[in-house]
CSV table of C-alpha atoms in Angstrom, one decimal:
chain,number,residue,atom,x,y,z
A,230,UNK,CA,120.5,73.1,103.2
A,231,UNK,CA,120.9,73.1,99.4
A,232,UNK,CA,118.4,74.3,96.7
A,233,UNK,CA,117.2,70.7,95.6
A,234,UNK,CA,116.9,68.8,99.0
A,235,UNK,CA,113.4,67.6,99.6
A,236,UNK,CA,111.2,69.3,102.0
A,237,UNK,CA,111.9,68.1,105.9
A,238,UNK,CA,108.2,67.3,107.2
A,239,UNK,CA,105.4,69.7,106.7
A,240,UNK,CA,105.4,73.8,107.5
A,241,UNK,CA,102.3,73.7,109.4
A,242,UNK,CA,102.5,71.6,112.4
A,243,UNK,CA,100.2,70.8,115.3
A,244,UNK,CA,102.1,72.6,117.4
A,245,UNK,CA,101.3,76.5,116.2
A,246,UNK,CA,97.5,75.5,117.4
A,247,UNK,CA,96.7,77.9,120.1
A,248,UNK,CA,100.8,80.0,120.6
A,249,UNK,CA,102.0,82.9,119.6
A,250,UNK,CA,106.1,82.8,118.1
A,251,UNK,CA,109.1,84.7,119.8
A,252,UNK,CA,111.5,82.0,118.3
A,253,UNK,CA,109.1,79.4,120.2
A,254,UNK,CA,105.8,78.7,120.0
A,255,UNK,CA,104.9,80.3,123.6
A,256,UNK,CA,101.1,79.5,124.4
A,257,UNK,CA,99.5,82.9,124.1
A,258,UNK,CA,97.3,85.2,126.2
A,259,UNK,CA,95.1,86.0,124.4
A,260,UNK,CA,91.5,84.1,123.4
A,261,UNK,CA,91.1,81.0,121.1
A,262,UNK,CA,90.0,81.9,117.8
A,263,UNK,CA,89.3,79.0,114.7
A,264,UNK,CA,90.1,79.3,111.5
A,265,UNK,CA,88.0,79.1,108.8
A,266,UNK,CA,88.0,77.7,105.2
A,267,UNK,CA,86.3,80.1,103.3
A,268,UNK,CA,83.6,78.9,100.8
A,269,UNK,CA,82.4,75.6,103.3
A,270,UNK,CA,82.7,77.4,106.9
A,271,UNK,CA,85.0,74.6,108.5
A,272,UNK,CA,87.7,75.2,111.3
A,273,UNK,CA,91.0,74.3,109.7
A,274,UNK,CA,93.5,75.6,112.9
A,275,UNK,CA,92.9,76.7,115.6
A,276,UNK,CA,94.0,80.1,116.0
A,277,UNK,CA,94.4,82.9,118.6
A,278,UNK,CA,93.6,86.8,118.6
A,279,UNK,CA,96.9,87.8,120.5
A,280,UNK,CA,96.9,91.0,123.3
A,281,UNK,CA,98.7,93.5,124.3
A,282,UNK,CA,100.7,91.1,126.5
A,283,UNK,CA,101.1,89.1,123.5
A,284,UNK,CA,102.8,91.9,121.2
A,285,UNK,CA,105.2,92.9,124.9
A,286,UNK,CA,105.9,89.2,124.7
A,287,UNK,CA,107.1,89.7,120.9
A,288,UNK,CA,108.6,92.4,120.7
A,289,UNK,CA,110.9,92.2,123.6
A,290,UNK,CA,112.2,89.2,122.5
A,291,UNK,CA,112.8,91.0,119.1
A,292,UNK,CA,114.7,93.9,121.1
A,293,UNK,CA,116.7,91.4,122.7
A,294,UNK,CA,117.6,89.3,119.5
A,295,UNK,CA,117.9,92.8,117.1
A,296,UNK,CA,121.8,93.7,117.9
A,297,UNK,CA,123.6,90.1,117.0
A,298,UNK,CA,121.3,89.9,114.0
A,299,UNK,CA,122.5,93.6,112.9
A,300,UNK,CA,126.1,92.2,113.9
A,301,UNK,CA,126.2,89.5,110.6
A,302,UNK,CA,127.6,91.0,108.1
A,303,UNK,CA,125.3,92.3,105.3
A,304,UNK,CA,126.4,89.1,102.6
A,305,UNK,CA,126.1,86.2,106.0
A,306,UNK,CA,121.6,88.1,106.6
A,307,UNK,CA,121.0,87.8,102.1
A,308,UNK,CA,122.8,84.0,102.2
A,309,UNK,CA,119.1,83.3,104.7
A,310,UNK,CA,116.8,84.6,102.9
A,311,UNK,CA,118.0,82.5,100.0
A,312,UNK,CA,117.4,79.4,101.6
A,313,UNK,CA,114.2,81.2,102.9
A,314,UNK,CA,113.3,81.4,98.2
A,315,UNK,CA,114.2,78.2,98.5
A,316,UNK,CA,112.3,76.7,101.1
A,317,UNK,CA,109.2,78.9,99.5
A,318,UNK,CA,109.9,76.6,96.3
A,319,UNK,CA,109.7,73.7,97.9
A,320,UNK,CA,107.0,73.6,100.3
A,321,UNK,CA,104.8,75.6,97.6
A,322,UNK,CA,102.5,72.6,97.6
A,323,UNK,CA,101.2,72.2,101.5
A,324,UNK,CA,101.5,76.5,101.7
A,325,UNK,CA,99.8,77.4,98.5
A,326,UNK,CA,97.1,74.7,99.7
A,327,UNK,CA,96.7,77.2,103.1
A,328,UNK,CA,95.9,80.2,100.9
A,329,UNK,CA,93.3,78.7,99.3
A,330,UNK,CA,91.6,77.8,102.2
A,331,UNK,CA,91.7,80.5,104.0
A,332,UNK,CA,91.5,83.4,101.7
A,333,UNK,CA,89.8,82.0,98.9
A,334,UNK,CA,91.3,81.9,96.3
A,335,UNK,CA,91.7,80.0,92.9
A,336,UNK,CA,94.1,77.9,93.4
A,337,UNK,CA,97.2,79.1,90.4
A,338,UNK,CA,97.4,83.1,93.1
A,339,UNK,CA,98.9,81.3,95.8
A,340,UNK,CA,101.7,79.8,93.6
A,341,UNK,CA,102.0,83.7,92.3
A,342,UNK,CA,102.5,84.6,95.8
A,343,UNK,CA,104.8,82.0,97.2
A,344,UNK,CA,106.9,82.2,94.1
A,345,UNK,CA,107.1,86.4,93.7
A,346,UNK,CA,108.1,85.3,97.1
A,347,UNK,CA,111.5,83.7,96.8
A,348,UNK,CA,111.7,86.6,93.9
A,349,UNK,CA,111.7,89.0,96.8
A,350,UNK,CA,113.9,86.9,98.8
A,351,UNK,CA,116.3,86.4,95.8
A,352,UNK,CA,116.6,90.5,94.7
A,353,UNK,CA,116.7,91.9,98.2
A,354,UNK,CA,119.8,89.4,99.4
A,355,UNK,CA,120.9,91.0,96.2
A,356,UNK,CA,121.4,94.2,98.0
A,357,UNK,CA,123.1,92.8,100.7
A,358,UNK,CA,126.6,92.5,98.7
A,359,UNK,CA,126.1,96.5,97.1
A,360,UNK,CA,127.7,99.3,99.2
A,361,UNK,CA,126.3,100.1,102.6
A,362,UNK,CA,127.0,104.1,102.0
A,363,UNK,CA,128.8,107.0,100.3
A,364,UNK,CA,132.0,109.2,101.2
A,365,UNK,CA,131.1,112.2,101.8
A,366,UNK,CA,133.3,115.4,100.4
A,367,UNK,CA,133.6,118.1,102.3
A,368,UNK,CA,134.9,121.6,103.3
A,369,UNK,CA,137.6,119.9,106.2
A,370,UNK,CA,140.3,118.1,105.4
A,371,UNK,CA,138.5,115.1,107.9
A,372,UNK,CA,136.9,111.9,106.8
A,373,UNK,CA,133.3,111.8,105.7
A,374,UNK,CA,130.7,109.6,105.1
A,375,UNK,CA,127.7,108.4,104.9
A,376,UNK,CA,125.9,105.0,105.6
A,377,UNK,CA,122.7,102.7,106.5
A,378,UNK,CA,121.9,101.4,110.1
A,379,UNK,CA,118.9,99.4,111.0
A,380,UNK,CA,116.3,101.3,113.0
A,381,UNK,CA,115.6,99.2,115.6
A,382,UNK,CA,112.2,97.0,115.2
A,383,UNK,CA,109.8,96.9,112.8
A,384,UNK,CA,105.8,95.9,113.3
A,385,UNK,CA,104.5,94.9,110.6
A,386,UNK,CA,100.8,94.5,110.0
A,387,UNK,CA,98.8,92.7,107.2
A,388,UNK,CA,95.5,92.3,106.1
A,389,UNK,CA,94.0,88.7,104.8
A,390,UNK,CA,93.4,88.9,101.3
A,391,UNK,CA,97.2,88.2,99.8
A,392,UNK,CA,99.3,87.3,103.2
A,393,UNK,CA,101.8,85.9,102.4
A,394,UNK,CA,103.2,87.7,99.7
A,395,UNK,CA,102.5,91.4,101.8
A,396,UNK,CA,103.8,90.1,104.6
A,397,UNK,CA,107.2,88.8,103.0
A,398,UNK,CA,108.6,91.6,100.8
A,399,UNK,CA,108.0,94.2,104.5
A,400,UNK,CA,110.2,91.3,106.3
A,401,UNK,CA,112.2,90.7,104.1
A,402,UNK,CA,114.1,93.4,103.6
A,403,UNK,CA,113.7,95.1,106.6
A,404,UNK,CA,115.6,91.8,108.0
A,405,UNK,CA,118.2,92.3,105.2
A,406,UNK,CA,119.0,96.1,107.0
A,407,UNK,CA,119.4,94.0,110.2
A,408,UNK,CA,116.5,94.8,111.8
A,409,UNK,CA,114.6,92.1,114.2
A,410,UNK,CA,110.5,92.0,113.0
A,411,UNK,CA,107.4,91.5,115.2
A,412,UNK,CA,104.7,90.5,112.7
A,413,UNK,CA,100.9,90.9,112.7
A,414,UNK,CA,98.9,88.6,110.2
A,415,UNK,CA,95.1,88.8,110.2
A,416,UNK,CA,93.3,86.6,111.9
A,417,UNK,CA,91.3,85.4,109.4
A,418,UNK,CA,94.7,84.0,107.6
A,419,UNK,CA,97.1,83.6,110.3
A,420,UNK,CA,98.2,80.6,108.8
A,421,UNK,CA,99.9,80.9,105.0
A,422,UNK,CA,100.2,85.0,106.2
A,423,UNK,CA,102.8,84.3,109.6
A,424,UNK,CA,102.6,81.2,110.6
A,425,UNK,CA,104.6,79.5,107.4
A,426,UNK,CA,106.3,82.1,107.4
A,427,UNK,CA,108.0,82.1,111.7
A,428,UNK,CA,108.5,77.6,109.8
A,429,UNK,CA,110.8,78.9,107.1
A,430,UNK,CA,112.7,81.9,108.9
A,431,UNK,CA,113.6,79.8,111.6
A,432,UNK,CA,115.0,76.7,108.5
A,433,UNK,CA,116.6,79.3,106.5
A,434,UNK,CA,118.5,80.7,109.7
A,435,UNK,CA,117.2,83.1,111.0
A,436,UNK,CA,117.9,83.1,114.3
A,437,UNK,CA,115.6,83.0,117.5
A,438,UNK,CA,113.7,85.7,118.4
A,439,UNK,CA,114.4,88.2,115.4
A,440,UNK,CA,111.0,87.1,113.6
A,441,UNK,CA,108.1,86.8,115.5
A,442,UNK,CA,104.8,86.2,115.1
A,443,UNK,CA,101.9,88.0,117.2
A,444,UNK,CA,98.2,87.2,114.9
A,445,UNK,CA,95.7,89.0,116.2
A,446,UNK,CA,92.9,92.2,115.3
A,447,UNK,CA,92.7,95.4,116.7
A,448,UNK,CA,93.8,94.9,120.1
A,449,UNK,CA,97.3,93.8,118.8
A,450,UNK,CA,97.5,96.0,116.3
A,451,UNK,CA,97.4,98.8,118.7
A,452,UNK,CA,99.4,97.8,121.7
A,453,UNK,CA,102.1,96.9,118.5
A,454,UNK,CA,101.5,100.8,117.3
A,455,UNK,CA,101.7,102.0,120.4
A,456,UNK,CA,105.2,99.4,121.9
A,457,UNK,CA,107.6,101.2,123.2
A,458,UNK,CA,110.8,98.5,122.1
A,459,UNK,CA,109.0,98.9,118.2
A,460,UNK,CA,110.9,101.7,116.1
A,461,UNK,CA,108.9,100.8,113.2
A,462,UNK,CA,105.4,99.9,111.9
A,463,UNK,CA,104.0,98.9,108.6
A,464,UNK,CA,100.6,98.6,107.6
A,465,UNK,CA,99.1,97.4,104.4
A,466,UNK,CA,95.1,97.7,104.8
A,467,UNK,CA,91.9,99.6,104.9
A,468,UNK,CA,92.2,103.7,104.3
A,469,UNK,CA,89.6,104.0,108.0
A,470,UNK,CA,92.2,102.0,110.3
A,471,UNK,CA,95.5,103.4,108.5
A,472,UNK,CA,95.0,106.4,109.7
A,473,UNK,CA,94.3,105.4,113.5
A,474,UNK,CA,98.1,103.2,113.0
A,475,UNK,CA,98.9,107.0,111.6
A,476,UNK,CA,98.1,108.4,114.3
A,477,UNK,CA,99.4,105.3,117.0
A,478,UNK,CA,102.3,105.7,115.2
A,479,UNK,CA,102.7,109.7,115.7
A,480,UNK,CA,103.1,109.2,119.6
A,481,UNK,CA,106.0,107.5,120.1
A,482,UNK,CA,107.5,109.0,116.6
A,483,UNK,CA,107.5,105.4,115.0
A,484,UNK,CA,108.5,105.5,110.9
A,485,UNK,CA,105.7,104.9,109.9
A,486,UNK,CA,104.8,103.3,106.0
A,487,UNK,CA,101.2,102.9,105.1
A,488,UNK,CA,99.5,101.3,102.3
A,489,UNK,CA,95.8,101.3,101.9
A,490,UNK,CA,92.6,101.4,100.2
A,491,UNK,CA,92.4,102.7,96.4
A,492,UNK,CA,89.3,102.9,94.1
A,493,UNK,CA,91.6,102.8,90.9
A,494,UNK,CA,90.4,103.6,87.2
A,495,UNK,CA,91.0,102.4,84.3
A,496,UNK,CA,90.8,105.1,80.8
A,497,UNK,CA,89.2,103.9,77.9
A,498,UNK,CA,90.0,105.9,74.7
A,499,UNK,CA,87.9,105.3,71.9
A,500,UNK,CA,91.5,103.4,69.6
A,501,UNK,CA,91.9,100.2,72.2
A,502,UNK,CA,91.9,96.8,71.1
A,503,UNK,CA,87.8,96.3,72.9
A,504,UNK,CA,89.3,92.5,73.0
A,505,UNK,CA,92.7,93.0,74.3
A,506,UNK,CA,91.3,95.9,76.4
A,507,UNK,CA,88.3,93.9,78.1
A,508,UNK,CA,90.3,90.5,79.1
A,509,UNK,CA,92.9,92.5,81.1
A,510,UNK,CA,90.0,94.9,82.4
A,511,UNK,CA,88.1,91.8,83.1
A,512,UNK,CA,90.5,90.4,84.7
A,513,UNK,CA,92.1,93.5,86.5
A,514,UNK,CA,88.3,93.8,88.1
A,515,UNK,CA,87.0,90.5,89.3
A,516,UNK,CA,90.7,88.6,90.1
A,517,UNK,CA,90.2,87.6,93.3
A,518,UNK,CA,86.2,88.4,93.9
A,519,UNK,CA,87.8,92.1,93.5
A,520,UNK,CA,89.5,92.1,96.9
A,521,UNK,CA,92.3,93.6,95.8
A,522,UNK,CA,93.5,97.1,96.5
A,523,UNK,CA,95.4,97.4,93.2
A,524,UNK,CA,91.9,96.3,92.0
A,525,UNK,CA,90.4,97.8,89.0
A,526,UNK,CA,87.3,99.8,90.8
A,527,UNK,CA,85.7,103.0,87.8
A,528,UNK,CA,86.1,101.7,83.7
A,529,UNK,CA,86.0,104.7,82.2
A,530,UNK,CA,85.5,104.2,78.5
A,531,UNK,CA,85.2,107.3,75.8
A,532,UNK,CA,81.8,107.4,74.3
A,533,UNK,CA,81.8,106.6,71.3
A,534,UNK,CA,82.9,102.8,72.1
A,535,UNK,CA,81.4,102.2,75.6
A,536,UNK,CA,78.6,100.1,73.7
A,537,UNK,CA,81.0,97.9,72.2
A,538,UNK,CA,82.6,97.5,75.6
A,539,UNK,CA,80.0,97.5,77.5
A,540,UNK,CA,78.9,93.8,75.8
A,541,UNK,CA,82.4,92.4,74.8
A,542,UNK,CA,83.3,92.7,78.7
A,543,UNK,CA,79.9,91.8,80.6
A,544,UNK,CA,80.0,88.6,78.1
A,545,UNK,CA,83.3,87.8,79.8
A,546,UNK,CA,81.6,88.8,83.4
A,547,UNK,CA,79.1,86.0,81.7
A,548,UNK,CA,81.2,83.5,81.3
A,549,UNK,CA,83.6,83.7,84.7
A,550,UNK,CA,82.2,80.5,86.8
A,551,UNK,CA,82.2,81.4,91.1
A,552,UNK,CA,82.5,78.4,93.0
A,553,UNK,CA,84.8,76.7,95.9
A,554,UNK,CA,88.2,77.0,94.5
A,555,UNK,CA,88.9,73.4,96.5
A,556,UNK,CA,86.8,71.4,95.0
A,557,UNK,CA,86.0,72.9,91.7
A,558,UNK,CA,88.0,74.4,88.8
A,559,UNK,CA,86.4,79.2,89.3
A,560,UNK,CA,87.8,81.6,88.3
A,561,UNK,CA,86.2,83.1,91.3
A,562,UNK,CA,86.5,81.3,95.1
A,563,UNK,CA,84.3,83.5,98.0
A,564,UNK,CA,83.8,86.5,99.5
A,565,UNK,CA,86.2,86.8,102.7
A,566,UNK,CA,83.8,86.5,105.0
A,567,UNK,CA,79.4,88.0,105.2
A,568,UNK,CA,79.5,92.0,106.9
A,569,UNK,CA,82.1,92.6,103.1
A,570,UNK,CA,79.7,90.9,100.7
A,571,UNK,CA,76.5,92.3,103.0
A,572,UNK,CA,79.2,95.8,101.8
A,573,UNK,CA,79.4,94.9,98.4
A,574,UNK,CA,75.8,93.8,97.9
A,575,UNK,CA,74.8,97.0,99.2
A,576,UNK,CA,76.5,99.3,97.1
A,577,UNK,CA,75.2,97.9,93.3
A,578,UNK,CA,71.8,97.9,95.1
A,579,UNK,CA,71.9,101.5,96.0
A,580,UNK,CA,73.8,102.6,92.5
A,581,UNK,CA,71.1,100.3,90.8
A,582,UNK,CA,68.3,101.8,93.1
A,583,UNK,CA,70.7,105.3,92.0
A,584,UNK,CA,69.8,104.4,87.7
A,585,UNK,CA,72.7,101.7,87.4
A,586,UNK,CA,72.2,98.9,85.3
A,587,UNK,CA,73.7,95.9,85.9
A,588,UNK,CA,74.6,93.6,82.3
A,589,UNK,CA,75.9,91.4,84.2
A,590,UNK,CA,76.4,89.5,87.8
A,591,UNK,CA,74.3,92.6,90.3
A,592,UNK,CA,73.1,89.3,92.4
A,593,UNK,CA,75.1,86.4,95.4
A,594,UNK,CA,74.4,83.0,96.6
A,595,UNK,CA,76.0,83.7,100.4
A,596,UNK,CA,79.6,84.2,100.0
A,597,UNK,CA,79.0,83.5,96.1
A,598,UNK,CA,79.2,86.7,94.6
A,599,UNK,CA,78.9,86.7,90.1
A,600,UNK,CA,80.7,89.0,88.7
A,601,UNK,CA,79.6,92.5,88.0
A,602,UNK,CA,79.1,94.6,84.8
A,603,UNK,CA,76.9,97.8,86.1
A,604,UNK,CA,75.9,100.4,82.8
A,605,UNK,CA,75.3,103.4,83.3
A,606,UNK,CA,76.9,105.1,86.3
A,607,UNK,CA,77.5,108.3,87.5
A,608,UNK,CA,80.0,110.0,89.8
A,609,UNK,CA,77.1,110.7,92.4
A,610,UNK,CA,76.7,106.7,92.9
A,611,UNK,CA,78.0,104.9,95.8
A,612,UNK,CA,80.8,102.7,93.1
A,613,UNK,CA,82.4,104.9,91.9
A,614,UNK,CA,82.4,107.0,94.5
A,615,UNK,CA,83.5,104.1,98.3
A,616,UNK,CA,86.6,101.4,97.2
A,617,UNK,CA,84.4,98.3,96.5
A,618,UNK,CA,86.8,95.4,97.4
A,619,UNK,CA,84.3,93.2,94.9
A,620,UNK,CA,83.8,91.7,91.5
A,621,UNK,CA,82.2,95.2,90.2
A,622,UNK,CA,83.0,96.3,87.4
A,623,UNK,CA,81.4,100.0,87.2
A,624,UNK,CA,80.7,101.8,83.5
A,625,UNK,CA,81.4,105.6,83.1
A,626,UNK,CA,81.6,107.3,80.1
A,627,UNK,CA,83.8,110.0,79.0
A,628,UNK,CA,83.9,112.2,75.3
A,629,UNK,CA,87.0,114.5,76.1
A,630,UNK,CA,90.7,113.9,77.4
A,631,UNK,CA,90.6,116.2,80.2
A,632,UNK,CA,87.0,115.2,81.1
A,633,UNK,CA,89.0,111.4,81.5
A,634,UNK,CA,91.7,113.0,83.5
A,635,UNK,CA,89.1,114.5,85.4
A,636,UNK,CA,87.2,111.6,86.5
A,637,UNK,CA,90.3,109.4,87.1
A,638,UNK,CA,91.7,111.8,90.2
A,639,UNK,CA,88.3,112.9,91.1
A,640,UNK,CA,88.8,110.6,93.9
A,641,UNK,CA,90.8,110.2,97.4
A,642,UNK,CA,92.6,107.5,97.1
A,643,UNK,CA,95.8,107.6,94.8
A,644,UNK,CA,97.1,104.2,93.7
A,645,UNK,CA,97.2,103.3,91.0
A,646,UNK,CA,96.2,104.0,87.1
A,647,UNK,CA,95.3,102.1,83.5
A,648,UNK,CA,95.4,104.4,80.7
A,649,UNK,CA,94.7,102.2,77.2
A,650,UNK,CA,95.4,103.1,74.1
A,651,UNK,CA,97.2,102.7,70.9
A,652,UNK,CA,98.9,107.1,71.4
A,653,UNK,CA,101.8,106.2,73.3
A,654,UNK,CA,103.1,109.1,73.5
A,655,UNK,CA,99.1,110.7,74.9
A,656,UNK,CA,99.5,108.3,76.9
A,657,UNK,CA,102.5,109.4,78.8
A,658,UNK,CA,100.2,112.8,78.7
A,659,UNK,CA,98.1,111.6,80.7
A,660,UNK,CA,99.6,109.3,83.0
A,661,UNK,CA,102.1,112.8,83.6
A,662,UNK,CA,99.1,114.2,85.3
A,663,UNK,CA,97.3,110.6,86.9
A,664,UNK,CA,97.4,111.2,90.9
A,665,UNK,CA,98.7,107.7,92.1
A,666,UNK,CA,101.1,106.4,93.2
A,667,UNK,CA,101.0,103.5,89.9
A,668,UNK,CA,100.5,104.0,86.5
A,669,UNK,CA,100.1,101.3,83.4
A,670,UNK,CA,99.3,101.6,80.1
A,671,UNK,CA,98.2,99.0,78.2
A,672,UNK,CA,97.6,97.5,80.9
A,673,UNK,CA,95.6,96.3,84.4
A,674,UNK,CA,96.2,97.2,87.8
A,675,UNK,CA,96.9,95.0,90.0
A,676,UNK,CA,101.0,93.7,88.9
A,677,UNK,CA,102.6,93.3,91.8
A,678,UNK,CA,106.8,92.6,90.3
A,679,UNK,CA,109.4,92.8,93.0
A,680,UNK,CA,111.5,95.5,91.2
A,681,UNK,CA,108.8,98.4,90.7
A,682,UNK,CA,107.8,101.0,93.7
A,683,UNK,CA,104.5,100.2,94.8
A,684,UNK,CA,102.8,102.4,96.7
A,685,UNK,CA,100.0,105.9,96.9
A,686,UNK,CA,99.1,108.6,97.5
A,687,UNK,CA,96.2,110.4,99.5
A,688,UNK,CA,94.4,108.1,101.0
A,689,UNK,CA,95.8,105.2,99.2
A,690,UNK,CA,99.3,105.6,101.6
A,691,UNK,CA,102.6,107.1,102.7
A,692,UNK,CA,104.1,106.6,99.8
A,693,UNK,CA,106.2,103.8,98.1
A,694,UNK,CA,107.6,101.7,100.7
A,695,UNK,CA,107.9,98.0,99.2
A,696,UNK,CA,110.3,97.3,95.8
A,697,UNK,CA,112.6,100.1,93.3
A,698,UNK,CA,115.5,101.3,93.8
A,699,UNK,CA,115.4,102.8,97.0
A,700,UNK,CA,113.5,99.8,99.0
A,701,UNK,CA,115.9,99.8,102.3
A,702,UNK,CA,115.9,103.4,102.4
A,703,UNK,CA,112.1,102.8,104.5
A,704,UNK,CA,113.6,100.2,106.3
A,705,UNK,CA,117.4,101.5,107.9
A,706,UNK,CA,118.1,105.0,109.2
A,707,UNK,CA,121.3,107.4,107.7
A,708,UNK,CA,123.8,108.1,109.8
A,709,UNK,CA,126.5,110.5,108.7
A,710,UNK,CA,129.9,109.7,109.8
A,711,UNK,CA,133.4,111.6,110.7
A,712,UNK,CA,136.5,111.1,111.4
A,713,UNK,CA,139.4,113.5,112.1
A,714,UNK,CA,142.9,112.5,113.5
A,715,UNK,CA,143.1,115.2,116.2
A,716,UNK,CA,140.1,117.9,117.5
A,717,UNK,CA,140.0,120.8,115.3
A,718,UNK,CA,140.6,124.0,116.9
A,719,UNK,CA,137.8,126.7,117.6
A,720,UNK,CA,137.8,130.0,118.8
A,721,UNK,CA,135.8,128.9,122.6
């Protein structure tokens, strides 16, 4: 397919309903699950909650298909990924509509997910033309090599909040390296997070069985982590679930890559440009209703500018519109479900009861939660200690640089941090002391770029496994090979 060829029919079709994808769409053993428009509750698709038998079928198909895929030249695999990138662009409008309805995101977020995935494919495809190993030194007269080899089958478990990109950024390097993949998208967003990818990869030329999809919940996830045909698990989701994934992967000695939650801090110093900073931090706290692991969960503000910062941030929050993103131009859509909305509400009300003040928002109408700014927050309050995953901006003040660093690091999480200051020397000094995998200076935390390593420390995961210079190492094993012309002598 050429880059300028028109799309041939829709990506999402009726044949996908009630199925898993093993190279073809097969009836699932698990129960049927409705997929809803998160803003209206309307049923928009029929998916499945795959069970252990479904996962076993997909993993077996992936294992059978993987050797032939790995036998292709890396360049041939790269060419297929380039076709996937072109297909993302050609079908962006259709897939974007599913992202909006399945996740409750505003329309501009959808093309960001899709086109970032396309860029990811292009960059990963470029790596397939690079050296695959090294010629090593040796103390003996023999040839010695180190080369990357695929792991086999990679199991990928993804969440609902950014389902297309969070799957693509793992699946693409895994495929490029010669692995097969079993993808388990979340039950709340299986169309844009699973079925759409299945169709695009098939259209791009990925052979049957190399990429498989089993939508599911806990049962499917657990089965994937324990399946003997799966050699690695990549999980993106909550810390609680991530601990269980790591435990199960350990039982079968699978390699495991975890990107988990975050309670990210933005530090705002007294020399920061408050108009620019509050624009950035409002986006960092409220974009996609705060339902992103990179969201700014704590605003640490120097006491001398706290009043002015709070006033400006509250004004920005009050000017944001909340509603159905499929029907009106809004800044925030719905929280993903009632359970999560109730959790956010409780964190806010409990913190208000403990002495915080809502200077903007603080309430909800069903799943539609007003952007909320809380002043007077202290480190013992729930909104400070816990990952909120909602549109809430807690403000805490500090006096000194040392206090700001201590507050920022006062969490079990270690994903991302922001530092706002005109003093670049100070910013770099503080960045070196942040116990996080990512630091952004004079910018907010919700940043995704295919060129940067993404991952966290502590309860945020086990390091960068997406993007950056070592991405191919994550989905491969180094193999050492020595070659002697004759067998060397030994004293035995």
